CSV table of C-alpha atoms in Angstrom, one decimal:
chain,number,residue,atom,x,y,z
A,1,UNK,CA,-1.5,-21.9,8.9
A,2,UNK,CA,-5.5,-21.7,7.9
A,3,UNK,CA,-6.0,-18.0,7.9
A,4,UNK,CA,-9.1,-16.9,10.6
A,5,UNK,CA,-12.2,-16.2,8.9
A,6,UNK,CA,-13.2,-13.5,12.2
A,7,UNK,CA,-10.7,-11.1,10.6
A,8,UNK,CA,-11.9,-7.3,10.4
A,9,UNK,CA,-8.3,-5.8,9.3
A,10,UNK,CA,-6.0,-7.5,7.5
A,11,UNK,CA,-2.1,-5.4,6.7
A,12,UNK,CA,0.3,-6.9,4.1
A,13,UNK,CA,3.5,-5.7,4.2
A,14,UNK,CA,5.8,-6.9,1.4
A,15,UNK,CA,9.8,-6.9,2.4
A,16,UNK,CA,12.8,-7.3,0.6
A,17,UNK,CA,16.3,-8.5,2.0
A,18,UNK,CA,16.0,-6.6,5.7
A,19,UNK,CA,17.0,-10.1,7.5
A,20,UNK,CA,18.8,-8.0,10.3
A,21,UNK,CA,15.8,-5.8,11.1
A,22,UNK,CA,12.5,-7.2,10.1
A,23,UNK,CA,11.8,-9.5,13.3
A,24,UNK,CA,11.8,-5.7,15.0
A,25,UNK,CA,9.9,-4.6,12.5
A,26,UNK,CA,7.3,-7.0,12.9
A,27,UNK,CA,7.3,-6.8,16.5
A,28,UNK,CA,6.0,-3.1,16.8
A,29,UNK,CA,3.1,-3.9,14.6
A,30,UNK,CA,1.5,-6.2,16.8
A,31,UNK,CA,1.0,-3.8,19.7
A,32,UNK,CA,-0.5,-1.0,17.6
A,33,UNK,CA,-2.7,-3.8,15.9
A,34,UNK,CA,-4.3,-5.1,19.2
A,35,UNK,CA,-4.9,-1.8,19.9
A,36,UNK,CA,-7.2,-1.4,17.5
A,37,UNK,CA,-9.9,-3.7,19.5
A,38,UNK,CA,-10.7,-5.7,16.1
A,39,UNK,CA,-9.1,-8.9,14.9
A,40,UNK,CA,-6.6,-8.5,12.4
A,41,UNK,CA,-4.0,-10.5,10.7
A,42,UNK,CA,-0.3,-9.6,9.5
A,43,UNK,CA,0.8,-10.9,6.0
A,44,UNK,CA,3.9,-10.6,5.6
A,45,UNK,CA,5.5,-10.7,2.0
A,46,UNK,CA,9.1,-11.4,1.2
A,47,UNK,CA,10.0,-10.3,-1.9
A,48,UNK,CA,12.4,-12.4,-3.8
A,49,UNK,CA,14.6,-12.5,-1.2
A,50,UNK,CA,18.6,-13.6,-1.4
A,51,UNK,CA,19.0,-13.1,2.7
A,52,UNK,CA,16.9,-14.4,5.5
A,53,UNK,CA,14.0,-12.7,5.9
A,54,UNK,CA,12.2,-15.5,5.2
A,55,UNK,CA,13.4,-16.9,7.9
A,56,UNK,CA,13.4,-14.1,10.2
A,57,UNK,CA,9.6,-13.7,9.4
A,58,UNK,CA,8.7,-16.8,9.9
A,59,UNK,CA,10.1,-16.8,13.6
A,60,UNK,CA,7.5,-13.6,14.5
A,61,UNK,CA,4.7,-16.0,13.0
A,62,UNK,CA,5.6,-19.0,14.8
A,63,UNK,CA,4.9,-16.8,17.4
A,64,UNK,CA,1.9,-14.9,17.1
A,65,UNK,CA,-1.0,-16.8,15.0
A,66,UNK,CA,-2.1,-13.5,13.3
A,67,UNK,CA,1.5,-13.4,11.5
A,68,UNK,CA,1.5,-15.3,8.1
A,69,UNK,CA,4.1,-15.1,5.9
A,70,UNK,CA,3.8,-15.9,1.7
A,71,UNK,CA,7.0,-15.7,-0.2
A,72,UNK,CA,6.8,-13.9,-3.6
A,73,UNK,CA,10.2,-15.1,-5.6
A,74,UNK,CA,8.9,-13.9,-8.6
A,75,UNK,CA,9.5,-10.2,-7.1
A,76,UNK,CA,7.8,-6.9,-8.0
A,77,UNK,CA,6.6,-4.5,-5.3
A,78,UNK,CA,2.7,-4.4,-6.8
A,79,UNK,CA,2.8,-8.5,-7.3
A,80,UNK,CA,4.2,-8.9,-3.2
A,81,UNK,CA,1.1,-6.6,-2.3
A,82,UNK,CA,-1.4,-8.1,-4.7
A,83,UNK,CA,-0.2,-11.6,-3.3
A,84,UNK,CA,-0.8,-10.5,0.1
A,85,UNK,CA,-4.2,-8.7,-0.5
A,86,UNK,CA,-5.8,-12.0,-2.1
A,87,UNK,CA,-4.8,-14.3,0.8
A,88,UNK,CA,-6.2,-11.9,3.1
A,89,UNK,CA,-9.2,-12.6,4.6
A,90,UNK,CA,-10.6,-9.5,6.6
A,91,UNK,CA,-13.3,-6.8,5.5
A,92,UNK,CA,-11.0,-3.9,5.6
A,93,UNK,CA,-7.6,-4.1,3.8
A,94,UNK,CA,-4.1,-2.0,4.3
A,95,UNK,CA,-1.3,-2.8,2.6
A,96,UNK,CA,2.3,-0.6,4.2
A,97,UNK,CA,5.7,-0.2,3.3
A,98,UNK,CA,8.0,-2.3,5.4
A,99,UNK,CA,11.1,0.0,5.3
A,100,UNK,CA,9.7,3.4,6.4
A,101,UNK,CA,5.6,3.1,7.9
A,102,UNK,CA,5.2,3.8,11.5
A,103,UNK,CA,3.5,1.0,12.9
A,104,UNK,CA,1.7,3.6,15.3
A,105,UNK,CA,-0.3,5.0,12.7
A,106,UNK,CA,-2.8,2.3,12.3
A,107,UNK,CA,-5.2,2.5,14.7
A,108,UNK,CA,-5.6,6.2,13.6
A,109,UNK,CA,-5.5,5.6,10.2
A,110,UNK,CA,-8.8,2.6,10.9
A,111,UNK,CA,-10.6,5.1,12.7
A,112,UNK,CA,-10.4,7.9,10.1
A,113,UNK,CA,-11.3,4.9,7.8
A,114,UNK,CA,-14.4,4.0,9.9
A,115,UNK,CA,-15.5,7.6,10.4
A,116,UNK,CA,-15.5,8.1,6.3
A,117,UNK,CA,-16.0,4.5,5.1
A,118,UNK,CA,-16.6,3.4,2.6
A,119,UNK,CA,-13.1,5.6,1.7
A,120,UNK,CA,-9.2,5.0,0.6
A,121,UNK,CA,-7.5,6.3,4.4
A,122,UNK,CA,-4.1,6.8,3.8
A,123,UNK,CA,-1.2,9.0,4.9
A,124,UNK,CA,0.1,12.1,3.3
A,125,UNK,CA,3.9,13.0,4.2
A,126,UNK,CA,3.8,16.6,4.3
A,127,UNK,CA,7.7,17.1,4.2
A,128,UNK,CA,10.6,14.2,4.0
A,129,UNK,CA,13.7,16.2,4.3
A,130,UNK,CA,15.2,15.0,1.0
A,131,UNK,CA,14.4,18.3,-1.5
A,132,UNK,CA,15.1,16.1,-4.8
A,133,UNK,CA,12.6,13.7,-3.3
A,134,UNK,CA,10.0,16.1,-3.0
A,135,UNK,CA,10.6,17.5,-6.3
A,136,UNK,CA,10.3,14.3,-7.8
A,137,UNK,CA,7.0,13.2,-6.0
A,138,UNK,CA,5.4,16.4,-6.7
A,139,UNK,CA,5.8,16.0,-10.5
A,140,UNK,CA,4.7,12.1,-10.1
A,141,UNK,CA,1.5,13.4,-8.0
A,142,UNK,CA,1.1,16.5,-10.8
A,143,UNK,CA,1.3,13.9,-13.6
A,144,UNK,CA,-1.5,12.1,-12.2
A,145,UNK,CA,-3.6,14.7,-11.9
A,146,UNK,CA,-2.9,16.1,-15.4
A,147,UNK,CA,-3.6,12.5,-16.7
A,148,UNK,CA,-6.0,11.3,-14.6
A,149,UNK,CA,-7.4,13.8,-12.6
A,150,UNK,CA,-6.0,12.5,-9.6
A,151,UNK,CA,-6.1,15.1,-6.5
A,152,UNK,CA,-3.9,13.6,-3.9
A,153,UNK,CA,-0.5,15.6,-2.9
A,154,UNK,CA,0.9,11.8,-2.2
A,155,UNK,CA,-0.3,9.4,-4.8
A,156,UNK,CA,2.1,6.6,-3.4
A,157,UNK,CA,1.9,7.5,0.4
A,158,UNK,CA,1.4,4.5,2.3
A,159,UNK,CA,-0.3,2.6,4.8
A,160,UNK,CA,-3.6,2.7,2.7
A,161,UNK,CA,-6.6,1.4,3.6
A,162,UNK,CA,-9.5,0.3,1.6
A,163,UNK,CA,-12.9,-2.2,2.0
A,164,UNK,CA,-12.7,-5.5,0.4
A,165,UNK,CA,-15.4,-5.0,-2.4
A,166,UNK,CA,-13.4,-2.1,-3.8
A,167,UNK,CA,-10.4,-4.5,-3.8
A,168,UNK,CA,-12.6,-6.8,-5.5
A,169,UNK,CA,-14.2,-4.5,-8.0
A,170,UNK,CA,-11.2,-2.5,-9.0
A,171,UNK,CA,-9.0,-5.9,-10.4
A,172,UNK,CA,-5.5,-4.2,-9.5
A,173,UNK,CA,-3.0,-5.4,-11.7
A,174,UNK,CA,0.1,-3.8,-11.6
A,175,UNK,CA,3.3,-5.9,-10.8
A,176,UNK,CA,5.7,-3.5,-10.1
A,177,UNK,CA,5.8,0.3,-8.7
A,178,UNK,CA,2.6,2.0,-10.4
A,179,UNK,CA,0.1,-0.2,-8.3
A,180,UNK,CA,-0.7,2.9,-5.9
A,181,UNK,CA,-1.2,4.9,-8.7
A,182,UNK,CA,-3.5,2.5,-10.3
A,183,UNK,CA,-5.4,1.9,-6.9
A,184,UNK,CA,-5.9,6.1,-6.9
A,185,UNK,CA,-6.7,6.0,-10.4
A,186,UNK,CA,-9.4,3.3,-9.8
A,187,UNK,CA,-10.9,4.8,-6.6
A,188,UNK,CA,-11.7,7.6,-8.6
A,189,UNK,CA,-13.0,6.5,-11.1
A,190,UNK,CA,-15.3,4.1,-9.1
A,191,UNK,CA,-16.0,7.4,-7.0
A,192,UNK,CA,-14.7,6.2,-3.3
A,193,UNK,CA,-13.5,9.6,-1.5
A,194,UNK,CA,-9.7,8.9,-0.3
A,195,UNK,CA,-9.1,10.4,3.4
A,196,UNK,CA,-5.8,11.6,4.3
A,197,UNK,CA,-3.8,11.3,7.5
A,198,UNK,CA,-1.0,14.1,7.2
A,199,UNK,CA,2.2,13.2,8.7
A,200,UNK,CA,5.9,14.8,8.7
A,201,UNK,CA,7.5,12.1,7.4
A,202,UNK,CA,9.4,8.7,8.1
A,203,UNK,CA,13.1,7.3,9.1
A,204,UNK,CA,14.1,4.2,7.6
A,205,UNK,CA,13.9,1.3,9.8
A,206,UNK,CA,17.3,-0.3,8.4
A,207,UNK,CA,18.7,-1.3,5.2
A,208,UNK,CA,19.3,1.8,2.2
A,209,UNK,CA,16.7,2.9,-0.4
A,210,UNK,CA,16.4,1.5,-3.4
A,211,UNK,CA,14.6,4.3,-5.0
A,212,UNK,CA,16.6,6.3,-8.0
A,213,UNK,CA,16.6,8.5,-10.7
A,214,UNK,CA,16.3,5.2,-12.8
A,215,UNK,CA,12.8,4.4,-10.3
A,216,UNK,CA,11.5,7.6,-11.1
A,217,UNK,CA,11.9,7.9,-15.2
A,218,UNK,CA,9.9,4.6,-14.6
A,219,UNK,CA,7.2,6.1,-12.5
A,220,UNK,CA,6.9,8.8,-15.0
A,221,UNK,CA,6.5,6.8,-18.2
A,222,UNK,CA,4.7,3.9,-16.4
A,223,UNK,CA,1.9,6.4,-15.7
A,224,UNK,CA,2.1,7.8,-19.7
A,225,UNK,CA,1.4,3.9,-20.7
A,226,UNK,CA,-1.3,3.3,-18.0
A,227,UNK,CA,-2.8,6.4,-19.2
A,228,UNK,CA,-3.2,5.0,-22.6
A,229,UNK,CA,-4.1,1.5,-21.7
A,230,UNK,CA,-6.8,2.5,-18.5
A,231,UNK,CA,-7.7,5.8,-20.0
A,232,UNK,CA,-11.2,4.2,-22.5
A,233,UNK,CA,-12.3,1.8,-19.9
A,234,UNK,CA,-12.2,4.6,-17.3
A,235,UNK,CA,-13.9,6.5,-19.2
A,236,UNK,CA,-16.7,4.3,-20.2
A,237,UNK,CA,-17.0,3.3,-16.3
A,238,UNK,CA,-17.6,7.2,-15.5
A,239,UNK,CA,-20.0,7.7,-18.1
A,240,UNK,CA,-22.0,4.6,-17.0
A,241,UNK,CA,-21.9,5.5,-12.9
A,242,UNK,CA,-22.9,9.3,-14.4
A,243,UNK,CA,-25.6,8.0,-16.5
């Protein structure tokens, strides 16, 4: 389907193997979507899937022209979203988790954006009920602020929103689970306020977590090796915006 060029908003929302949920899933975006009174589109990412969620996704799309669906069999959580964020097409661009985001939250989350843009709006969960969860995510979030001087209590919180020339300007890059971290990293170095949306927390739609002890040792030394690889240009880019 040619994408429309009229796009405002565009959401990306990468899944992986929730065939027995994600036509649901799908469903409950569009009503919080048209309820934002701009055109927006819905690209939706399968991410090397072994079910049929490509399938299932491309039902909702046949559908509803504003549904597009890319499949990413390569895999990799930051390559689906990067994927989806280059086909898009509008001025302001979310990406969202598939598994756990309230659909509900995006009209707020687009007028928080509008009332501080240009800005990263995103949501902050303030409590998830899982106490080794929390644990974990506050040492991610303190490690980015001790390496990058991060300040966000959420650094991979999700829906985020952003305008397309910070998209364009940052040159995101990372395939796999550090991309919201390298989006935070970026905004602040390029100096674009993030505004937060708190929130208690989500259920899972369907389907069981894939995030371990093995996910988080890789979060933690994923942000070491970013730090060393990002940590001269960012520099030079502060110096040069300070200057």
């Amino acid at each position: 389907m040619t994408p429309d060029r009229s796009v405002f908003f565009s959401v990306v929302l990468p899944c992986r193997n929730q065939a027995d949920h994600i036509g649901g899933v799908l469903e409950k975006y569009i009503p919080p979507l048209d309820a934002t009174g701009r055109a927006w589109e819905l690209i939706v990412v399968p991410n090397a899937c072994t079910d049929s969620t490509v399938e299932a996704a491309d039902a909702v799309a046949a559908r509803r022209r504003e549904v597009r669906v890319l499949e990413n069999p390569a895999g990799g959580w930051g390559r689906s979203v990067l994927m989806g964020l280059r086909a898009a097409v509008g001025e302001v661009l979310c990406y969202a988790n598939s598994a756990r985001t309230d659909p509900a939250l995006l009209p707020g989350l687009l007028r928080l954006y509008e009332a501080h843009a240009p800005c990263v709006a995103k949501v902050v969960r303030c409590r998830r009920g899982a106490p080794l969860r929390e644990a974990g995510s506050w040492l991610y979030n303190l490690e980015a602020h001790l390496l990058f001087g991060v300040e966000a209590p959420d650094i991979n919180g999700t829906p985020k929103l952003f305008p397309r020339s910070f998209f364009e300007q940052a040159s995101l890059e990372s395939s796999g689970d550090l991309l919201d971290l390298e989006l935070m990293v970026k905004a602040a170095a390029l100096g674009l306020q993030v505004a937060e949306l708190p929130v208690e927390g989500f259920s899972r739609h369907g389907g069981k977590s894939s995030t371990n002890l093995r996910t988080a040792w890789g979060l933690y030394g994923g942000a070491l090796r970013m730090r060393l690889m990002l940590g001269r240009a960012l520099g030079v880019r502060r110096h040069c915006r300070e200057g």
